[in-house]
Coordinates of C-alpha atoms in Angstrom, one line a residue:
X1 CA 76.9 27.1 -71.5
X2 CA 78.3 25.6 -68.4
X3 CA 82.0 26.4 -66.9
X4 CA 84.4 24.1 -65.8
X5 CA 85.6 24.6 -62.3
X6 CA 89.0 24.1 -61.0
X7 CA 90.9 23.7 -57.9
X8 CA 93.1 27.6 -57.7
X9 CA 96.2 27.4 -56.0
X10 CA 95.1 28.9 -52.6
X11 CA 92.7 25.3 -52.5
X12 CA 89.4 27.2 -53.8
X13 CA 86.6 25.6 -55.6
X14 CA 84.7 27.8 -58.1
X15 CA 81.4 26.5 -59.8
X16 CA 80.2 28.2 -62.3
X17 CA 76.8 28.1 -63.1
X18 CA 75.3 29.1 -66.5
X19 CA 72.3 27.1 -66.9
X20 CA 70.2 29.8 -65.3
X21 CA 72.0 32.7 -65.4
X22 CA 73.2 32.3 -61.7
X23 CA 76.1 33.6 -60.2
X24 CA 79.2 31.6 -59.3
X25 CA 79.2 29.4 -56.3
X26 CA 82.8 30.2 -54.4
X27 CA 84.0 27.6 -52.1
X28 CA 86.7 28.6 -49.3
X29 CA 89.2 26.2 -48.8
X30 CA 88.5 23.1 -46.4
X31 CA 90.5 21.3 -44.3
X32 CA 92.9 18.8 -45.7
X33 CA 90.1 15.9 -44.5
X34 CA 86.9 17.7 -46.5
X35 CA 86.3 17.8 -50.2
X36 CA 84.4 21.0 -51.1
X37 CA 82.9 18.7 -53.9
X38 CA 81.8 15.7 -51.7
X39 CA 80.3 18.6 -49.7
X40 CA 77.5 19.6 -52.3
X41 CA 76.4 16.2 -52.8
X42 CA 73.2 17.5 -49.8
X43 CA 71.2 13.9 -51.6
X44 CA 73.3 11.7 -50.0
X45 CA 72.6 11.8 -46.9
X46 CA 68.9 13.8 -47.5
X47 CA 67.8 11.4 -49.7
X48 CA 68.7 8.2 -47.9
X49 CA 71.5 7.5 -50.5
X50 CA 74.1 7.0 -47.7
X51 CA 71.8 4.9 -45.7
X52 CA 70.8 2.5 -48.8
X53 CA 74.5 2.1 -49.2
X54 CA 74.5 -0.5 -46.4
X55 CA 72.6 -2.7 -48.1
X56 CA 73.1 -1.8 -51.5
X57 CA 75.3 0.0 -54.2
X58 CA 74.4 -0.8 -57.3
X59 CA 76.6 -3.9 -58.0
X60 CA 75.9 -6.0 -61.1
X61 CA 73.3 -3.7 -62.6
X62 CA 74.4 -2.0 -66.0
X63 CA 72.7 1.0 -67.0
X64 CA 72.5 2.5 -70.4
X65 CA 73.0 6.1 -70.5
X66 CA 71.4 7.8 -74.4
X67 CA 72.9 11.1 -73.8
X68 CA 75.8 12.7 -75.6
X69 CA 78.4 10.9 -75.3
X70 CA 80.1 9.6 -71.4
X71 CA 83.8 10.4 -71.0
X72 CA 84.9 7.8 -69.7
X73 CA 88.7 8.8 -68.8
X74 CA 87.8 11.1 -66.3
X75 CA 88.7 10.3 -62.9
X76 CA 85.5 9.7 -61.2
X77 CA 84.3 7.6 -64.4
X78 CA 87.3 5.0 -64.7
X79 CA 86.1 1.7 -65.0
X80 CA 82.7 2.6 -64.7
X81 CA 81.8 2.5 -69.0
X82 CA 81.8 -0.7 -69.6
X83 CA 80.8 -0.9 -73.3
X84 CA 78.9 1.8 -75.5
X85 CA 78.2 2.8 -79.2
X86 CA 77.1 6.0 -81.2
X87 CA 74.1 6.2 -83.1
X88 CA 74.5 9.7 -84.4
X89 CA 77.2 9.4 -87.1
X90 CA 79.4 11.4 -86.1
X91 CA 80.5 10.6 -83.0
X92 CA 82.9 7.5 -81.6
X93 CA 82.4 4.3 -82.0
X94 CA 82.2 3.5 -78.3
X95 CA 80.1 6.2 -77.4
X96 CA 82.6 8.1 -75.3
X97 CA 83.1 11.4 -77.6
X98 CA 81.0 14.0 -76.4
X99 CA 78.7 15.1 -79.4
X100 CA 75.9 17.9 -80.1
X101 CA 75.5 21.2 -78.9
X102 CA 75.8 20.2 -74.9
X103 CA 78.6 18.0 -75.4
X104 CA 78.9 17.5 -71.2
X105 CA 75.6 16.7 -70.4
X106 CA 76.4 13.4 -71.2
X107 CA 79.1 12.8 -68.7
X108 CA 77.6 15.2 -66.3
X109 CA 74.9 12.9 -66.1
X110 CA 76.4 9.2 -65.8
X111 CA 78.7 11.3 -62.7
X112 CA 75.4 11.7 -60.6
X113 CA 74.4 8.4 -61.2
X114 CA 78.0 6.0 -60.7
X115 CA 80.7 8.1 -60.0
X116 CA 83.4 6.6 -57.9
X117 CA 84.9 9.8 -56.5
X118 CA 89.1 10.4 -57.3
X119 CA 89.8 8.5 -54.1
X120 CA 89.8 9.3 -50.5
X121 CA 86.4 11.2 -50.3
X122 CA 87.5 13.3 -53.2
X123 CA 85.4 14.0 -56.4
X124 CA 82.0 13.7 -57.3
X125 CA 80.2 10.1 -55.8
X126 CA 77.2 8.9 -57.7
X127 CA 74.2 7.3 -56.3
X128 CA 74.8 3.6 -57.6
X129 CA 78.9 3.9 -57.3
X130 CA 79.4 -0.3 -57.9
X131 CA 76.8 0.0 -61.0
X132 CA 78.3 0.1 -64.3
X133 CA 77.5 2.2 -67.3
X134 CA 76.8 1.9 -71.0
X135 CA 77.3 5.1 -73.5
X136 CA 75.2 5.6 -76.4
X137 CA 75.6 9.0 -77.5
X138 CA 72.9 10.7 -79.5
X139 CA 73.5 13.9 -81.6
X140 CA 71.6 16.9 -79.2
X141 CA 70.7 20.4 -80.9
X142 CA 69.4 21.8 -84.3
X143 CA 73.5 22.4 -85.3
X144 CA 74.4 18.9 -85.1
X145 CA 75.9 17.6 -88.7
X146 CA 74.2 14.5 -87.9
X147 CA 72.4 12.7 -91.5
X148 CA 70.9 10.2 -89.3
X149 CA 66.9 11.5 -87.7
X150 CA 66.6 12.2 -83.9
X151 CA 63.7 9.9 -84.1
X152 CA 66.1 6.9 -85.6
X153 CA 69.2 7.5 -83.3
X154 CA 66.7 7.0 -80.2
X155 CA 65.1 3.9 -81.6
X156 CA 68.0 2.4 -82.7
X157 CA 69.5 3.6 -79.5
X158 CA 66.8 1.4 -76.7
X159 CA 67.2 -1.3 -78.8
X160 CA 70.8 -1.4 -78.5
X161 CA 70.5 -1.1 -75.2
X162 CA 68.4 -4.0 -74.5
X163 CA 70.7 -6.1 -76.7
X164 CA 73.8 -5.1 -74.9
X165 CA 72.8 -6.0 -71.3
X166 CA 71.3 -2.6 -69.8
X167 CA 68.7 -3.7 -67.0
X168 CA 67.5 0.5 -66.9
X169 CA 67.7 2.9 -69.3
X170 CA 68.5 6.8 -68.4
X171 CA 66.8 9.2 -71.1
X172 CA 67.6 13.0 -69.7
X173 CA 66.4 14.1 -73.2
X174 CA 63.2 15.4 -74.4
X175 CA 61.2 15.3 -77.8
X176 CA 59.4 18.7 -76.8
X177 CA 55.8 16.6 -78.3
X178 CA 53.3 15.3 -76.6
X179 CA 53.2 12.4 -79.6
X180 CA 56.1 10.2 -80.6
X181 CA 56.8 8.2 -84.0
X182 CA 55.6 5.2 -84.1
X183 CA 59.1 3.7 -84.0
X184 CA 59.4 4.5 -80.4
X185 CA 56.1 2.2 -80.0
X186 CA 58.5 -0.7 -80.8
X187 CA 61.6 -0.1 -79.5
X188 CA 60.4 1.1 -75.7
X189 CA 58.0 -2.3 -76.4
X190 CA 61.2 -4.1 -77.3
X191 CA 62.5 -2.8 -73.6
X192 CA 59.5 -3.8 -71.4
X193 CA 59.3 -7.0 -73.1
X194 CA 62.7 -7.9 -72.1
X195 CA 62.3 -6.5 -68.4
X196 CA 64.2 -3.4 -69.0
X197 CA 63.2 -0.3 -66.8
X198 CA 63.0 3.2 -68.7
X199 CA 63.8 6.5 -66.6
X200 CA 63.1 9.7 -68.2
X201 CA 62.6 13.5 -67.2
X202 CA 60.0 16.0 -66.8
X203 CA 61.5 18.8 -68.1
X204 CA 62.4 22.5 -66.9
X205 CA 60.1 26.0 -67.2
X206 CA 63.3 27.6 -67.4
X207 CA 64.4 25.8 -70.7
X208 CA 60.8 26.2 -72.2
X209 CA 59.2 22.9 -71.6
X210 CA 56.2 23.8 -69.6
X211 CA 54.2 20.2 -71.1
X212 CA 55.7 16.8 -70.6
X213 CA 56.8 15.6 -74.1
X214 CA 58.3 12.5 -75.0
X215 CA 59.7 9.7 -74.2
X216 CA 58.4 10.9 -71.2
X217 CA 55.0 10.6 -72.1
X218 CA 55.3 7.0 -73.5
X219 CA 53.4 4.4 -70.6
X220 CA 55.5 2.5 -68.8
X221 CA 58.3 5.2 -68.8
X222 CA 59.6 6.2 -64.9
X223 CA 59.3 10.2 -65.0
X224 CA 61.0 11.9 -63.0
X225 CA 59.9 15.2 -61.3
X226 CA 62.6 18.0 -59.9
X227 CA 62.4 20.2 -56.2
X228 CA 64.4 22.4 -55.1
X229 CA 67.2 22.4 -52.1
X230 CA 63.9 22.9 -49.1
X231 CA 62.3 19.5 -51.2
X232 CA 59.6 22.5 -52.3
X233 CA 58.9 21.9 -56.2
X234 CA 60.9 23.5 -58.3
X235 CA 59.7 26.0 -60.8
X236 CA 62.2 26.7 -63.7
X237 CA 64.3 23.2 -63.2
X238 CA 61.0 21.1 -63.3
X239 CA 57.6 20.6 -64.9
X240 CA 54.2 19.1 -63.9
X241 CA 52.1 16.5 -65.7
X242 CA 49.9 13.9 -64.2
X243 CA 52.3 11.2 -65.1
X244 CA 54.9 12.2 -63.0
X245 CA 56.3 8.9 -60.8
X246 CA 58.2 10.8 -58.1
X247 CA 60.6 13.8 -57.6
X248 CA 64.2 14.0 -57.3
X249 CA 66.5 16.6 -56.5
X250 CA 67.1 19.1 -59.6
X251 CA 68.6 22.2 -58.4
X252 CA 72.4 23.2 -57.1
X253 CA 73.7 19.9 -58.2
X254 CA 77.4 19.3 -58.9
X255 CA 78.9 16.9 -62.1
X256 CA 81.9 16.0 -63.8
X257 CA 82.7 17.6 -67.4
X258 CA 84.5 15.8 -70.3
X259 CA 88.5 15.9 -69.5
X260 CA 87.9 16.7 -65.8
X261 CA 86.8 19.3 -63.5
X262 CA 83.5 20.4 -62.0
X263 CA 79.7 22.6 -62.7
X264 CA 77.2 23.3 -60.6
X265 CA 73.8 22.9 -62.5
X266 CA 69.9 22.2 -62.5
X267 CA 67.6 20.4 -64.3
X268 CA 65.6 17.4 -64.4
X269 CA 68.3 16.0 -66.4
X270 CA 69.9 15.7 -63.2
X271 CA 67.1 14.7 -61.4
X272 CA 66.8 11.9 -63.7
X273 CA 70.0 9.8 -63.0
X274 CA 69.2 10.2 -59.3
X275 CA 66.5 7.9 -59.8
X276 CA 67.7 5.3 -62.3
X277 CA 71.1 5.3 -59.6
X278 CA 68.1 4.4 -57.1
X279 CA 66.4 1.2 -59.2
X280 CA 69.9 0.3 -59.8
X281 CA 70.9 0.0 -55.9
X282 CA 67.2 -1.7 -55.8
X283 CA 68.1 -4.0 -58.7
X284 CA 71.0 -4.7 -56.9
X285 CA 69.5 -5.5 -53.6
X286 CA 66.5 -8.0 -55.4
X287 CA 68.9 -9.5 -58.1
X288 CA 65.5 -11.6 -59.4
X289 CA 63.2 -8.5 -58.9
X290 CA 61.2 -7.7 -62.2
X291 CA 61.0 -4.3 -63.9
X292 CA 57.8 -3.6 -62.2
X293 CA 58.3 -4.7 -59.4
X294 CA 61.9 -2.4 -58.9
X295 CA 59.5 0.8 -59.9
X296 CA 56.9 0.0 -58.1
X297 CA 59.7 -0.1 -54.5
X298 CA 60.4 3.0 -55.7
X299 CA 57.0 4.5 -56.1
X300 CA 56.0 2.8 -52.7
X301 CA 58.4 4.1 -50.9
X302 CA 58.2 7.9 -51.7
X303 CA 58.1 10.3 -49.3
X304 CA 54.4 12.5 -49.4
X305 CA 56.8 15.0 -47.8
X306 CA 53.5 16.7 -46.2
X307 CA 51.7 16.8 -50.1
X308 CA 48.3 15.2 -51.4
X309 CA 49.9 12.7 -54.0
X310 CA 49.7 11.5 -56.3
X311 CA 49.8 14.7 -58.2
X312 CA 51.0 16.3 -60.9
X313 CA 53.9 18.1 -59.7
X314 CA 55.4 15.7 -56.7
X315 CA 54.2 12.4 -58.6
X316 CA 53.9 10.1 -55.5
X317 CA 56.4 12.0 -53.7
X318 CA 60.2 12.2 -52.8
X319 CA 62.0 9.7 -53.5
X320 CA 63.8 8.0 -50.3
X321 CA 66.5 5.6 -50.9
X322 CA 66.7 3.7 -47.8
X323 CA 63.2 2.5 -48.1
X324 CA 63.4 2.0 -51.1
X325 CA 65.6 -0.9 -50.4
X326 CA 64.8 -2.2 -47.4
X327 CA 60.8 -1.6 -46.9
X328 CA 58.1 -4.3 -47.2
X329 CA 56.6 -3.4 -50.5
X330 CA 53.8 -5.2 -52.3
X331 CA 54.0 -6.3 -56.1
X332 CA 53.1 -4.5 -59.2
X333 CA 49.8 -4.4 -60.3
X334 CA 50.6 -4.1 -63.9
X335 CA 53.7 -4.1 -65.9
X336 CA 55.2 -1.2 -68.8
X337 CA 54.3 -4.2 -71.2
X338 CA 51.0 -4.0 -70.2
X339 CA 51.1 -0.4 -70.4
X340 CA 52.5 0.4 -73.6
X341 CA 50.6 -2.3 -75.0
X342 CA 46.9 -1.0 -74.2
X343 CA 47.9 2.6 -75.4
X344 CA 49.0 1.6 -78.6
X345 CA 45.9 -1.0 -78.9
X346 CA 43.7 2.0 -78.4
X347 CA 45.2 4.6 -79.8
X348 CA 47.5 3.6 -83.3
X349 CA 44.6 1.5 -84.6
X350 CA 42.5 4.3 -86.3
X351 CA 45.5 6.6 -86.5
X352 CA 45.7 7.4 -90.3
X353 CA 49.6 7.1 -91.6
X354 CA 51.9 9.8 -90.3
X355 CA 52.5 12.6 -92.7
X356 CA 56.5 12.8 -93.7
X357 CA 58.0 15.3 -91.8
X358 CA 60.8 17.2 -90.2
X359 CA 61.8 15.1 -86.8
X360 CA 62.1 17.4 -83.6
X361 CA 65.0 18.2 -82.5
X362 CA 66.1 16.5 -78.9
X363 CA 67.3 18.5 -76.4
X364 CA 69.2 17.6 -73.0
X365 CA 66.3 18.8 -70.6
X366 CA 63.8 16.9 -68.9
X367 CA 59.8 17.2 -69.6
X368 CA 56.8 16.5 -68.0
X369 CA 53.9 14.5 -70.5
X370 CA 50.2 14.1 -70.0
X371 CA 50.2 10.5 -70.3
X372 CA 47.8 10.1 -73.3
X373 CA 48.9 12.8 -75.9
X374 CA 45.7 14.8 -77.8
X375 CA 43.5 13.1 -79.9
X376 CA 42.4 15.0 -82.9
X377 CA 39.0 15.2 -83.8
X378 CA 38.8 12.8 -86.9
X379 CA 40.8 10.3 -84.1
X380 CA 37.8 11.0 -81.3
X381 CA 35.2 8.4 -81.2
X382 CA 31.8 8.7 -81.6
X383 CA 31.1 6.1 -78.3
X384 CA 29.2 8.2 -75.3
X385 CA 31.5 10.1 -72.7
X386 CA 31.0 11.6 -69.3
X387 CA 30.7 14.8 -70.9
X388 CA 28.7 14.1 -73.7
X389 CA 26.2 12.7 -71.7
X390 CA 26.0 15.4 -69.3
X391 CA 26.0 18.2 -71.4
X392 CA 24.8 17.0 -75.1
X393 CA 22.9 13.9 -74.5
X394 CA 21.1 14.1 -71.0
X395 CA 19.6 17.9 -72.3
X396 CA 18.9 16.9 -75.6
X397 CA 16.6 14.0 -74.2
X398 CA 15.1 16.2 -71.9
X399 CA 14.3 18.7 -74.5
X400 CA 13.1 16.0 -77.1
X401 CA 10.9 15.1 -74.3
X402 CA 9.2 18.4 -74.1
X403 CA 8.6 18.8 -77.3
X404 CA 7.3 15.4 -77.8
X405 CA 4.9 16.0 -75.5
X406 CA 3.8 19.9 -76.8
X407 CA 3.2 18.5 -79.8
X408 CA 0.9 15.3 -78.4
X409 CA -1.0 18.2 -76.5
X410 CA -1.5 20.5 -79.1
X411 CA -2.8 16.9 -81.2
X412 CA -5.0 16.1 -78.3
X413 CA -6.3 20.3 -78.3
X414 CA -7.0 20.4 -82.1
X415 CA -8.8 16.9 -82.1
X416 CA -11.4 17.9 -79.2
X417 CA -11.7 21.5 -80.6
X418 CA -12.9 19.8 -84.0
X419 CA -15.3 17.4 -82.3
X420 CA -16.8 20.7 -81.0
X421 CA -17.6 22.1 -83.8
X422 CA -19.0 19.5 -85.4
X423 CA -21.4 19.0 -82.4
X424 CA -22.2 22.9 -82.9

């Protein structure tokens, strides 16, 4: 449960933090010039955000944020929500009521991502501050009055999205399984088919998602990764998985709530904005770059920051804005199309039909998948493996072997031992 922070009389800022049980950040007052809020926004200018900003801020790229609804009133967020819808049932038609058991997280997320700040280097400034926002709000939590299935409200959700003119997609949301309903396999297909670049998180220890689950272990999905404040990984507001893309900043980060105000929070639900703000500003810069091509700046670009990548707790390393924008960077290889396509080639068509049950519930936190979910055993095939050859079928030809030829020896012995005898 997060707190709202406001300005006191005597000019002091207090944060309260409740995600993790911290304690509450106090912020003496500044001179007239500083904002105490600007302040905490250490990605900026760490990150390359500020540098980028030269050549690009996000202008002309629309990105759709399923979360739980964008306030769009608030200071920092005026003019920014440029169209949105519910698919939950219960919330507003334009998508801008908070819903769901974290009704902020929402708004806290499209602040990190295109805030515009209150004016004078006041208020919380986003990543991609010229980008502009669509709001679908989904119906978060296992209270939500919602009729309508987790698993339909996201579907329904990234197709909208596509229809409605979103070039990226920010998912801050989690499935907590590995698997997904088959659905998903459309719509996210529907999104890569029409160019559109899907950003998801990894998830936080602290919030019990210690495996990736989906969407972020759906191929072609961006997943993002969190560190902490020394760009170290970050071990309750992040995850690992080997399909991590890169890492973003998830801890001691500052958003807007509905109706105004501040909280300090982590999670890679925070993380996660960071970097769709970041292939907004490099959508912005390449207005004819493709999907692939925009992740694959991004992926370039990141900074090793003194790790072996990739791997599956950095992904390929820190994001870094500036480059990200400005560096020579070859094309893709291959596409989320291509991606999404090949798993579901190889893995739906001997899939028996799914069994009716229960959806999960989503929850605003950020996982981290394996890319290729378990097979069951009546899924496996029965074609040779790397393993199966070294430990089942290399011995068991050896052993064959042996015994073949004990038993042609013991022939050969009992054949002369007869002639023998019959010489005797």
């Amino acid at each position: 449960m997060t707190v709202r922070a406001r300005r006191s009389a005597a000019g002091a800022l207090i944060v309260a933090v409740a995600l993790l049980g911290a304690s509450p950040i106090v912020l003496d007052a500044q001179p007239a010039h500083a904002d105490p809020v600007r302040d905490l926004e250490y990605w900026l200018n760490d990150y390359g955000f500020s540098q980028a900003w030269t050549t690009s801020k996000g202008a002309g790229v629309t990105v759709a944020v399923i979360d739980t609804g964008v306030d769009g009133s608030v200071a920092e967020l005026k003019g920014v929500v440029v169209g949105g819808t519910d698919v939950s049932g219960i919330g507003s038609a334009n998508g801008q009521k908070p819903v769901g058991d974290e009704n902020s997280h929402g708004t806290q997320v499209a602040s990190l991502l295109a805030g515009r700040g209150t004016g004078e280097g006041n208020g919380v400034l986003g990543v991609a501050p010229e980008s502009q926002l669509l709001s679908i709000s989904v119906a978060f939590g296992s209270d939500s009055t919602s009729e309508v299935s987790t698993d339909d409200q996201i579907a329904k959700a990234v197709r909208w999205a596509v229809d409605n003119g979103a070039e990226i997609i920010n998912m801050s949301l989690t499935r907590n399984t590995l698997d997904w309903p088959q659905s998903w396999d459309d719509a996210f297909l529907y999104a890569f088919q029409h160019d559109v670049i899907v950003v998801a998180a990894a998830g936080n220890r602290a919030g019990g998602t210690s495996q990736v689950g989906a969407p972020a272990t759906i191929p072609g999905v961006v997943v993002v990764a969190g560190v902490d404040r020394n760009k170290e990984a970050s071990f309750d507001a992040s995850s690992q998985g080997i399909v991590i893309s890169v890492a973003a900043p998830s801890e001691e980060l500052v958003g807007v709530v509905p109706g105004g105000g501040y909280v300090a929070w982590n999670g890679t639900s925070g993380a996660t904005p960071l970097v769709s703000g970041l292939l907004a500003l490099v959508r912005s810069a390449y207005p004819d770059i493709s999907a692939a091509d925009a992740i694959n700046r991004v992926i370039a670009t990141a900074d090793p920051n003194g790790h072996d990548v990739p791997s599956p707790i950095y992904g390929n390393g820190l994001i870094d804005a500036a480059a990200a924008v400005t560096a020579d960077v070859a094309p893709a290889t291959t596409t989320p199309e291509e991606q999404l396509t090949d798993w579901i080639r190889i893995h739906r068509r001997a899939q028996p039909p799914a069994e009716e049950t229960t959806a999960p519930t989503l929850t605003p936190t950020t996982p981290v998948p394996d890319p290729i979910p378990e097979v069951e055993a009546e899924d496996q095939s029965f074609m040779a493996t790397d393993w199966t050859l070294r430990y089942l079928t290399v011995p068991f030809a050896v052993l064959l072997g042996f015994g073949s030829l004990a038993v042609l020896l013991g022939i050969g012995a009992t054949r002369h031992i007869k002639r023998a005898l019959r010489k005797q």
